[in-house]
Short mmCIF file of C-alpha atoms in Angstrom, two decimals:
data_model
loop_
_atom_site.label_atom_id
_atom_site.label_comp_id
_atom_site.label_asym_id
_atom_site.label_seq_id
_atom_site.Cartn_x
_atom_site.Cartn_y
_atom_site.Cartn_z
CA MET A 1 0.00 0.00 0.00
CA ARG A 2 1.31 3.43 -0.96
CA SER A 3 0.68 5.04 2.46
CA ASP A 4 2.66 2.34 4.25
CA GLU A 5 5.57 2.76 1.81
CA LEU A 6 5.45 6.55 2.19
CA ILE A 7 5.48 6.36 6.01
CA ALA A 8 8.33 3.81 6.00
CA ALA A 9 10.32 6.06 3.65
CA ALA A 10 9.59 9.09 5.86
CA ASP A 11 10.81 7.18 8.90
CA ARG A 12 14.06 6.19 7.16
CA LEU A 13 14.67 9.78 6.02
CA GLU A 14 13.93 11.24 9.46
CA LYS A 15 16.18 8.68 11.14
CA GLU A 16 19.06 9.85 8.91
CA ARG A 17 18.45 13.53 9.69
CA PHE A 18 17.63 13.31 13.34
CA GLY A 19 21.15 12.46 14.52
CA SER A 20 22.51 15.86 13.52
CA GLN A 21 19.43 17.67 14.81
CA CYS A 22 19.67 15.81 18.10
CA ARG A 23 23.27 16.96 18.52
CA ARG A 24 22.14 20.53 17.83
CA LEU A 25 19.36 20.24 20.43
CA MET A 26 21.79 18.85 23.00
CA GLN A 27 24.21 21.73 22.39
CA GLU A 28 21.46 24.34 22.63
CA TYR A 29 20.00 22.91 25.84
CA GLN A 30 23.42 22.80 27.48
CA ARG A 31 23.26 26.60 27.35
CA GLN A 32 21.83 28.17 30.50
CA GLU A 33 19.53 30.40 28.44
CA TYR A 34 17.45 27.45 27.24
CA ARG A 35 17.62 25.50 30.49
CA LYS A 36 16.25 28.56 32.27
CA LYS A 37 13.38 28.79 29.77
CA VAL A 38 12.37 25.22 30.58
CA LEU A 39 12.69 25.81 34.32
CA ARG A 40 10.69 29.05 34.03
CA ILE A 41 7.69 27.52 32.25
CA PHE A 42 7.59 24.47 34.52
CA SER A 43 7.94 26.72 37.58
CA LYS A 44 5.08 28.87 36.32
CA VAL A 45 2.76 25.84 36.34
CA TYR A 46 4.02 24.77 39.78
CA GLU A 47 3.46 28.30 41.08
CA GLN A 48 -0.09 28.43 39.71
CA ALA A 49 -0.86 25.09 41.38
CA ALA A 50 0.51 26.34 44.70
CA ALA A 51 -1.46 29.59 44.43
CA GLN A 52 -4.68 27.65 43.80
CA GLY A 53 -3.98 25.31 46.71
CA LYS A 54 -3.91 22.35 44.33
CA ARG A 55 -2.93 19.06 45.96
CA ALA A 56 -0.75 17.65 43.21
CA ALA A 57 -0.53 13.94 42.53
CA TRP A 58 0.91 14.14 39.02
CA PHE A 59 2.69 16.58 36.78
CA GLY A 60 2.13 15.68 33.16
CA ILE A 61 4.13 16.66 30.11
CA SER A 62 1.95 15.63 27.18
CA SER A 63 2.44 15.93 23.46
CA LEU A 64 -0.68 16.96 21.61
CA TYR A 65 -1.47 15.04 18.44
CA THR A 66 -3.70 17.86 17.18
CA SER A 67 -0.87 20.36 17.48
CA VAL A 68 1.39 18.11 15.38
CA GLN A 69 -1.34 17.86 12.74
CA ASN A 70 -1.42 21.66 12.67
CA GLY A 71 2.34 21.85 12.21
CA VAL A 72 3.08 23.01 15.75
CA PHE A 73 5.21 21.21 18.30
CA GLU A 74 3.26 22.09 21.44
CA TYR A 75 3.07 20.41 24.82
CA LEU A 76 0.51 20.51 27.59
CA LEU A 77 2.12 20.93 31.00
CA ALA A 78 -0.43 20.09 33.68
CA VAL A 79 -0.67 19.49 37.40
CA TYR A 80 -3.33 16.90 38.19
CA GLY A 81 -4.91 15.90 41.47
CA GLU A 82 -5.51 12.31 42.47
CA GLU A 83 -8.29 12.05 39.88
CA PHE A 84 -5.58 12.28 37.19
CA TYR A 85 -7.20 12.90 33.77
CA LEU A 86 -10.61 13.11 35.42
CA ASP A 87 -9.43 16.07 37.49
CA PRO A 88 -12.10 18.72 36.87
CA GLU A 89 -9.63 21.60 37.18
CA PRO A 90 -6.04 20.71 36.34
CA VAL A 91 -3.58 23.56 36.36
CA ALA A 92 -2.32 23.69 32.80
CA GLU A 93 -0.15 25.65 30.41
CA PHE A 94 0.60 25.10 26.72
CA TRP A 95 4.20 25.46 25.61
CA ILE A 96 6.34 25.17 22.50
CA PRO A 97 9.95 24.29 23.46
CA PRO A 98 12.47 26.67 21.87
CA VAL A 99 14.62 25.20 19.07
CA PHE A 100 12.57 21.98 18.84
CA GLN A 101 10.01 23.64 16.55
CA LYS A 102 12.67 24.99 14.17
CA CYS A 103 14.53 21.69 13.96
CA MET A 104 11.37 19.70 13.35
CA GLU A 105 10.11 22.12 10.68
CA ALA A 106 13.45 21.88 8.87
CA ASP A 107 13.30 18.08 9.00
CA ILE A 108 9.72 17.95 7.75
CA ARG A 109 10.42 20.30 4.83
CA SER A 110 13.42 18.20 3.86
CA VAL A 111 11.65 14.84 4.27
CA ILE A 112 8.55 15.93 2.34
CA GLY A 113 10.75 17.45 -0.38
CA GLU A 114 12.52 14.14 -0.88
CA LEU A 115 9.30 12.18 -0.69
CA ARG A 116 7.67 14.33 -3.39
CA SER A 117 10.31 13.18 -5.88
CA ARG A 118 9.46 9.53 -5.15
CA PHE A 119 5.72 9.79 -4.43
CA PRO A 120 3.90 12.15 -6.78
CA ARG A 121 0.85 13.98 -5.43
CA ILE A 122 1.30 13.58 -1.69
CA TRP A 123 -2.07 14.24 -0.12
CA GLN A 124 -2.63 16.39 2.94
CA TYR A 125 -3.51 13.40 5.13
CA GLU A 126 -0.22 11.77 4.05
CA GLU A 127 1.69 14.93 5.00
CA ALA A 128 0.01 14.78 8.41
CA GLU A 129 1.39 11.25 8.83
CA VAL A 130 4.88 12.47 7.90
CA TYR A 131 4.53 15.16 10.60
CA ARG A 132 3.55 12.45 13.08
CA VAL A 133 6.57 10.30 12.14
CA CYS A 134 8.99 13.21 12.56
CA ALA A 135 7.32 14.40 15.77
CA ALA A 136 7.86 10.98 17.38
CA TYR A 137 11.64 11.52 17.22
CA TYR A 138 11.32 14.97 18.77
CA ASP A 139 8.97 13.67 21.46
CA ALA A 140 11.59 11.14 22.48
CA ALA A 141 14.28 13.84 22.61
CA PHE A 142 12.07 16.20 24.64
CA GLY A 143 11.17 13.40 27.04
CA ARG A 144 14.86 12.71 27.54
CA LEU A 145 15.51 16.41 28.20
CA CYS A 146 12.74 16.49 30.83
CA ALA A 147 14.18 13.40 32.52
CA ASP A 148 17.66 14.97 32.49
CA LEU A 149 16.29 18.13 34.10
CA ALA A 150 14.48 16.24 36.88
CA ASP A 151 16.86 17.30 39.63
CA GLU A 152 16.88 20.94 38.56
CA LEU A 153 13.08 20.99 38.27
CA SER A 154 12.53 19.41 41.67
CA GLU A 155 14.91 21.87 43.34
CA THR A 156 13.02 24.99 42.27
CA GLU A 157 11.37 27.10 44.94
CA GLU A 158 8.02 26.85 43.13
CA PHE A 159 8.18 23.06 43.17
CA SER A 160 8.86 22.99 46.90
CA ARG A 161 5.89 25.30 47.59
CA MET A 162 3.45 23.12 45.65
CA GLU A 163 1.54 20.72 47.90
CA LYS A 164 2.13 17.15 46.71
CA THR A 165 0.57 13.82 47.58
CA GLU A 166 2.60 10.81 48.71
CA GLY A 167 4.08 9.25 45.61
CA PHE A 168 3.85 12.41 43.49
CA GLY A 169 5.04 11.60 39.99
CA VAL A 170 6.02 13.22 36.72
CA PHE A 171 5.04 11.55 33.46
CA PHE A 172 5.71 12.18 29.81
CA GLY A 173 3.65 10.96 26.87
CA ARG A 174 0.74 11.58 24.58
CA TYR A 175 -2.22 13.41 26.02
CA GLN A 176 -4.57 10.81 27.49
CA GLY A 177 -2.54 8.11 25.81
CA GLU A 178 0.55 6.10 26.50
CA GLY A 179 3.31 7.60 28.54
CA GLU A 180 6.14 6.84 30.87
CA ILE A 181 6.85 7.87 34.42
CA LEU A 182 9.97 10.03 34.38
CA TRP A 183 10.38 10.20 38.13
CA ARG A 184 8.51 9.88 41.40
CA ILE A 185 9.07 11.30 44.82
CA SER A 186 7.51 10.65 48.17
CA GLY A 187 6.60 13.15 50.83
CA LYS A 188 5.65 16.74 50.51
#
């Protein structure tokens, strides 16, 4: 089937490109400027939760499939109570990580350009699948960055002020889909 071939080709092309982009992302996020941006946005959500008196059981970092379909690389950062996704009032903020968007856009333009020479008349729904394929690589890289920043994030003043349940955890994944627990702590 043409769609399966196109997606497999997109995956191969993105795999080739992603190594150099990943090195660029690593270099950029070693700079304090970008690390501070991540800490600032996460701290903002923690601070809002503390101000609202939210008893936090989970902090979620979720990729949004709809944002990828729209060509944006946006995440939902949310503090949930013990009800998790059923929490009627999670404290949430949407965020586009600096540099990730530019790198992914460059990859997608390049991948689709190469695919157009091999697959004439690529339809919009097929382009959306190419976006999804490329975004998966960037999701993995962003998840790794969040895991690497765990200590710095948990040492912020805003994090310490937020009331947490026993076994508070941080997870990364698709919104209301699969994810992984990046880290857990106990106590308040």
